[in-house]
Coordinates of C-alpha atoms in Angstrom, one line a residue:
X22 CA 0.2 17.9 -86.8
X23 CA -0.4 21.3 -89.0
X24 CA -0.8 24.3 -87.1
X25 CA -4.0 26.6 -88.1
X26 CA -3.4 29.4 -85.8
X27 CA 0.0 31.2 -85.4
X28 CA 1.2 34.2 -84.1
X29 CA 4.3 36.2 -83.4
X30 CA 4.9 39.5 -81.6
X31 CA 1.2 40.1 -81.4
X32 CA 0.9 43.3 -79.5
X33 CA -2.2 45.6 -78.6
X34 CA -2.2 48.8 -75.9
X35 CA -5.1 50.7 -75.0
X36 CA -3.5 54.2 -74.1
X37 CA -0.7 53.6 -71.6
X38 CA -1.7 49.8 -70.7
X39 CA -0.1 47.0 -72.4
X40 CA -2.7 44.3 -73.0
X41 CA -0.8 42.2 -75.3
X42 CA 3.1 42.7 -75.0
X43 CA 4.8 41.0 -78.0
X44 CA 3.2 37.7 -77.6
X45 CA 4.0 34.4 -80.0
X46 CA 2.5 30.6 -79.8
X47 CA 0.4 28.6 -82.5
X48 CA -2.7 26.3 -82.2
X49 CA -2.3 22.7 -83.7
X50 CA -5.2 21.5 -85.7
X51 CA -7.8 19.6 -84.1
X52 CA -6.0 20.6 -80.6
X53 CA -7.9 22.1 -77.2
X54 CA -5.3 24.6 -76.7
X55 CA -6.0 26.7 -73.9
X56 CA -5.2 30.6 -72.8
X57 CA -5.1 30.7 -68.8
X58 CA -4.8 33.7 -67.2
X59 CA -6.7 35.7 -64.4
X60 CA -9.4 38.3 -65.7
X61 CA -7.5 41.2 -67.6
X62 CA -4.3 39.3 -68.4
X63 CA -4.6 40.2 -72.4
X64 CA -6.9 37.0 -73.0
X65 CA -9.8 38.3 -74.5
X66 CA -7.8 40.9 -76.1
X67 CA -5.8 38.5 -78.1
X68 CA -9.5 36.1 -79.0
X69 CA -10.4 39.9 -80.2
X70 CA -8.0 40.4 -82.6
X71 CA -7.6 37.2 -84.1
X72 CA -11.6 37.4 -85.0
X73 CA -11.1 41.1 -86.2
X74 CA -13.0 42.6 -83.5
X75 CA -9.9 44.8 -82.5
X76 CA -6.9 46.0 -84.6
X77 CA -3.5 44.7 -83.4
X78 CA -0.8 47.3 -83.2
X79 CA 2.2 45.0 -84.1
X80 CA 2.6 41.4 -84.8
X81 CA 1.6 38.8 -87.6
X82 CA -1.6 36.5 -86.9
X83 CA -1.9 33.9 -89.0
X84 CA -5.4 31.3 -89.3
X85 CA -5.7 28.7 -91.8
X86 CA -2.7 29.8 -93.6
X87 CA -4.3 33.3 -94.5
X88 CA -2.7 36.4 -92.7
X89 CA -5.1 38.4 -91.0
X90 CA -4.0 41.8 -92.4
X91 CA -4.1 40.6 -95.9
X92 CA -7.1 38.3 -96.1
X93 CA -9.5 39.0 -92.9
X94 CA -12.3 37.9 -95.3
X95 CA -10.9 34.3 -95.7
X96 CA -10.3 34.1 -91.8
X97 CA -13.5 35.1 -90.7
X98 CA -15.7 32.0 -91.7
X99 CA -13.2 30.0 -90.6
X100 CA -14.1 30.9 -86.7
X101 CA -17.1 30.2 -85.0
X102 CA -16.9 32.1 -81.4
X103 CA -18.5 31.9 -78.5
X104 CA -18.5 35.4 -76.3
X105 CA -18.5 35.8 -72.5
X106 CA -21.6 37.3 -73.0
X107 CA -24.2 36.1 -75.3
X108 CA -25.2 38.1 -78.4
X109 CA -28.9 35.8 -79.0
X110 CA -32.1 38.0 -79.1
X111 CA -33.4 37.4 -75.8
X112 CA -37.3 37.6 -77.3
X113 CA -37.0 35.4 -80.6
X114 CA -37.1 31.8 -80.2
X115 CA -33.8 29.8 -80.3
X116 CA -35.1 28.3 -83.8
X117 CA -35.5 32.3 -84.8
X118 CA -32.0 33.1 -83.5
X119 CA -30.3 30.5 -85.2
X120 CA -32.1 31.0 -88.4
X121 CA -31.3 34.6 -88.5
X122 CA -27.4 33.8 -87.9
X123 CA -27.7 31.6 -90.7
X124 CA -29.1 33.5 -92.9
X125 CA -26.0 35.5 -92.9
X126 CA -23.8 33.1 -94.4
X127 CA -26.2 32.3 -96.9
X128 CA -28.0 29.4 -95.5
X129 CA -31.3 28.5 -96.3
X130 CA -34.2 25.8 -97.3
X131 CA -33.2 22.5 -97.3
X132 CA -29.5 23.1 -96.6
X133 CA -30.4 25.4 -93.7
X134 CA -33.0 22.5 -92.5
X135 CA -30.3 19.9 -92.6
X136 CA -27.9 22.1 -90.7
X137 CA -30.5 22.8 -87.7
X138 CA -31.6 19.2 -87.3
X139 CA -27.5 18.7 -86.7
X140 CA -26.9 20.7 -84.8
X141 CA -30.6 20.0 -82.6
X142 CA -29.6 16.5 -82.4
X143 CA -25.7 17.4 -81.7
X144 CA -26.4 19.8 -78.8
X145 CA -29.8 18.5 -77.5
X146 CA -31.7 21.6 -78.3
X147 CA -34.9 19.6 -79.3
X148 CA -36.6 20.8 -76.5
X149 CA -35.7 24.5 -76.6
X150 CA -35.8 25.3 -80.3
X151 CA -39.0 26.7 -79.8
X152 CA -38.9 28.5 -76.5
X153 CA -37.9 32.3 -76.2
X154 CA -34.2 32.7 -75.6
X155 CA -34.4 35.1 -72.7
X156 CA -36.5 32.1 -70.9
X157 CA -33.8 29.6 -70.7
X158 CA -31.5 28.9 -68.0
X159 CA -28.0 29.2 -67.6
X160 CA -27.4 25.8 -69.4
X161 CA -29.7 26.0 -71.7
X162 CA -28.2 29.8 -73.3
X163 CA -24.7 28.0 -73.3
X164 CA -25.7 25.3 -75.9
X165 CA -27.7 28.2 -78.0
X166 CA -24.9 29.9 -77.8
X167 CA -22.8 27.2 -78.7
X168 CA -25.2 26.2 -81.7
X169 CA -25.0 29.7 -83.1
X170 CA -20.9 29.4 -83.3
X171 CA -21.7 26.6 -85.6
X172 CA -24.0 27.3 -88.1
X173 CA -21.7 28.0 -90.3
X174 CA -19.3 24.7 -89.9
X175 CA -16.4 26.5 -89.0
X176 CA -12.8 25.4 -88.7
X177 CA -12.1 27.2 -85.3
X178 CA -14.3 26.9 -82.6
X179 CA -13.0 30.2 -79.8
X180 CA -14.8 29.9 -76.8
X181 CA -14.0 33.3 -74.5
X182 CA -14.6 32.0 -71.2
X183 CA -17.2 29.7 -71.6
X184 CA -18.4 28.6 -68.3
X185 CA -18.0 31.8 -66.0
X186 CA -21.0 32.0 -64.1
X187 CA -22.5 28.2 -64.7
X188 CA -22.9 25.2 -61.9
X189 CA -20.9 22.6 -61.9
X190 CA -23.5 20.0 -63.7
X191 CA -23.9 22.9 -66.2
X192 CA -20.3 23.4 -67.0
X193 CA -19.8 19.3 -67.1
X194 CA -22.3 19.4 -69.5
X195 CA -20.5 22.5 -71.7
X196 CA -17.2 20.1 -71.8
X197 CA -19.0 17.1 -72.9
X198 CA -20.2 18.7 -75.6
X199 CA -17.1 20.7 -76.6
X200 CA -14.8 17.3 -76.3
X201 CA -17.8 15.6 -78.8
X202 CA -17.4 17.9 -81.0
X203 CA -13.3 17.2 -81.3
X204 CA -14.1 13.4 -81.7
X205 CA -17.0 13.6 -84.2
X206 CA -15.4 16.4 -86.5
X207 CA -11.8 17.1 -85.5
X208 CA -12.9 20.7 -84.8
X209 CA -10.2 23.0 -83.0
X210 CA -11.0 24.8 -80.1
X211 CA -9.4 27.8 -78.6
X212 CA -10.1 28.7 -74.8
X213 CA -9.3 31.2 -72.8
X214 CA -9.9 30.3 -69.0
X215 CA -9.8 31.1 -65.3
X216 CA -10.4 27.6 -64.3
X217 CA -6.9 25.2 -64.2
X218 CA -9.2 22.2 -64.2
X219 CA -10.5 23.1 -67.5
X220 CA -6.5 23.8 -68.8
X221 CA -6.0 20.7 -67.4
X222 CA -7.8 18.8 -70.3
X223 CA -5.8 20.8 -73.0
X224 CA -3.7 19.2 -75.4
X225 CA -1.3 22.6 -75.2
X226 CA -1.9 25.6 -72.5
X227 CA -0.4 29.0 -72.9
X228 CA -0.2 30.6 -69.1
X229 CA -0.5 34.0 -70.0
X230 CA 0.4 37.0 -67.0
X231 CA -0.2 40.9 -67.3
X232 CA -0.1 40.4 -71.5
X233 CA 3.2 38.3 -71.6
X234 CA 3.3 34.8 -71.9
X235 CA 4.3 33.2 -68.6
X236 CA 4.6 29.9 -69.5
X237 CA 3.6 27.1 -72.5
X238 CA 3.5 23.8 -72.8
X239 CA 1.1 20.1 -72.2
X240 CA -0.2 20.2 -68.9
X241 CA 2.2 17.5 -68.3
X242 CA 5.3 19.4 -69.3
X243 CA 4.0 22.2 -66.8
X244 CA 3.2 20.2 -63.4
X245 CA 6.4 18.1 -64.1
X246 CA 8.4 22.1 -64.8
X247 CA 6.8 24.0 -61.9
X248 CA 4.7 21.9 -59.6
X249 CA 5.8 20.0 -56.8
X250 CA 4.5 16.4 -55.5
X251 CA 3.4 15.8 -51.9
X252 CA 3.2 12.7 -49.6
X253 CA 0.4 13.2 -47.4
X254 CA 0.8 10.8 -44.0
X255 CA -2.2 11.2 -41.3
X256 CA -1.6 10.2 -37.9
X257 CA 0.1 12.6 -35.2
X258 CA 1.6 15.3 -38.2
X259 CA 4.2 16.9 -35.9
X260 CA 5.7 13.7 -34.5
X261 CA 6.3 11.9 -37.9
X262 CA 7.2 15.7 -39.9
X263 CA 10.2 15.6 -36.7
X264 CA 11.5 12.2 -37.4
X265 CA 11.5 12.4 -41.1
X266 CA 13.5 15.5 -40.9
X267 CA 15.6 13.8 -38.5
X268 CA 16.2 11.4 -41.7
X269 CA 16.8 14.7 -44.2
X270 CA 13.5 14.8 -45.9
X271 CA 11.4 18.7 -46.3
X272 CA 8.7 17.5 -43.8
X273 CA 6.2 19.5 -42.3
X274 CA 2.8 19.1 -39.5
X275 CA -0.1 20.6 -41.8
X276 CA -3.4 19.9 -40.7
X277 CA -3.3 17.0 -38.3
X278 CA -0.9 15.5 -41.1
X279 CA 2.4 15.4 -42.0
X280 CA 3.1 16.6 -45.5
X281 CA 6.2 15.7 -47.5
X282 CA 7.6 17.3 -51.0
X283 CA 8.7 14.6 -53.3
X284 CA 10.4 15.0 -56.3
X285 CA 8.5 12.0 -57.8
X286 CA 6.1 8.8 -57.1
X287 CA 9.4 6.8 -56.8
X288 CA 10.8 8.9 -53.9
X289 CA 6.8 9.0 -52.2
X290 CA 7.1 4.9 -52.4
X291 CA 10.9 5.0 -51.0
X292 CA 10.0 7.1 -47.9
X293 CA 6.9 4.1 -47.6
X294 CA 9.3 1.2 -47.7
X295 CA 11.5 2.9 -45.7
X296 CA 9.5 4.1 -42.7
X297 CA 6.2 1.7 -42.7
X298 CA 5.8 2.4 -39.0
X299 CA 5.0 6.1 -40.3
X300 CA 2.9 5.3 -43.2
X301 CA -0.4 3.6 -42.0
X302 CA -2.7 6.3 -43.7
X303 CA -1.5 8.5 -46.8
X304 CA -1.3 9.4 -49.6
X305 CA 0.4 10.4 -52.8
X306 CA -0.5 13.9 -54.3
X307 CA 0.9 15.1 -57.8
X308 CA 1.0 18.8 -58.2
X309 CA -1.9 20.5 -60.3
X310 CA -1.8 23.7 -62.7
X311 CA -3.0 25.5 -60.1
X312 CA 0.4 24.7 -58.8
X313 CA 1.8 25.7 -61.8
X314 CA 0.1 29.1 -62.1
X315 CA 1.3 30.1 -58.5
X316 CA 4.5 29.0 -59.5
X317 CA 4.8 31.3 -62.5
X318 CA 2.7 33.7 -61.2
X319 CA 2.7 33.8 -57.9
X320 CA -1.0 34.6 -58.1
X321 CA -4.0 31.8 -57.3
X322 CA -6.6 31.0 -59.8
X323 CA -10.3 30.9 -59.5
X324 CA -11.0 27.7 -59.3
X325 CA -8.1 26.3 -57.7
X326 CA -7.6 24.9 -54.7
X327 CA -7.8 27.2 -51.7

């Protein structure tokens, strides 16, 4: 697959702080590549500079096959973003909004018309097209906001946090969208994220610690790299964790339970053949990248489990 996002060394301070400290990875075309990191890692730094909102101070940046220092003017309508914070006119209509944003890349009449209906019928905005901005709920904004990051058909669709702040129904809702708009029109999208269930979906995450990159790879190659499997046997936790260490496994009592590492679902049904008079109630628990993140980290993320 062709990569349409690359960079290397990409580096940005502000004064003494390193945001971004000599960072390289590239974004696949048609991927959901993912930047997870806790708030003030260097994410929305880096989504900054590769939509020439900030300078870099060293590095190459590459999107499309245009370099950002030579050709920021071919880059630019090749992204459609979508900030933390909305930047929709809380008075005018979501019809008015979206009409004004299109009128900047030249969009109007019939092709403008087209576009809207699109995009309405896309994003369910039928019912909203008409109604003030500032009056919608949380939900509601998202998809606006979402809508104006398309108007102009972009190659690139950067979404900067997308979901902070929304319910769960709400942010469901977000992702079906965003994984709709990969099947129907092959669109990239770039996330940056505090959530490892929304990493989890990503063809390629980039775990990305104090501005460096921690860790890369398919959420696959990460769990199976830094996360560890459990067996989970309920019953009396102490007795059973004492006799399977009497046998050599890493038991321990957690919980009313006995808890087991396992290197693997082979080893989880092993210890089960092996010791069914332990095993009435269990079960088998693969690690998560919340694992993964502690592992490389050593920090939790929001989101994870507790």
């Amino acid at each position: 697959m062709a990569e349409i996002i690359r960079a290397e060394g990409l580096a940005k301070a502000y004064g003494a702080v390193q945001a971004v400290r000599g960072i390289d990875f590239a974004v696949e075309q048609g991927s959901l590549f993912s930047f997870l990191g806790v708030n003030g890692a260097g994410k929305s730094t880096t989504i900054n500079i590769l939509c020439s909102i900030l300078k870099k101070d060293a590095g190459r940046v590459t999107v499309g096959g245009y370099d950002l220092d030579a050709q920021p003017g071919k880059i630019k309508p090749l992204l459609g973003i979508v900030f933390q914070n909305t930047v929709l006119d809380d008075l005018l209509t979501v019809q008015d909004n979206l009409t004004v944003r299109a009128s900047f890349y030249g969009l109007h009449g019939r092709a403008w018309a087209a576009r809207l209906a699109y995009l309405s019928s896309l994003l369910g905005l039928e019912d909203i097209l008409r109604r003030p901005f500032g009056k919608l709920s949380g939900g509601q904004r998202r998809r606006a906001d979402i809508a104006r990051a398309l108007v102009h058909s972009p190659s690139v669709l950067v979404l900067d946090e997308p979901t902070t702040g929304l319910d769960p129904k709400t942010r469901r809702t977000v992702w079906e969208i965003v994984h709709g708009l990969q099947r129907e029109e092959g669109m990239t999208v770039f996330l940056t994220t505090h959530y490892m269930e929304e990493a989890d979906g990503s063809d390629k995450v980039v775990i990305i610690d104090g501005g460096q990159i921690a860790a890369c790879g398919t959420p696959v190659q990460l769990k199976n790299e830094h996360s560890r499997n459990y067996l989970r046997l309920y019953g009396d936790g102490a007795a059973i964790a004492a006799e399977l260490r009497a046998h050599g496994y890493a038991a321990e009592a957690e919980g009313g339970a006995c808890v087991v590492v396992t290197p693997s679902a082979d080893e989880a049904r092993a210890i089960l053949a092996r010791h069914p008079q332990l095993c009435r109630d269990f079960e088998f628990v693969k690690g998560n990248m919340d694992d993964v993140f502690l592992a490389v980290t050593g920090k939790r993320l929001e989101g994870g489990a507790a």
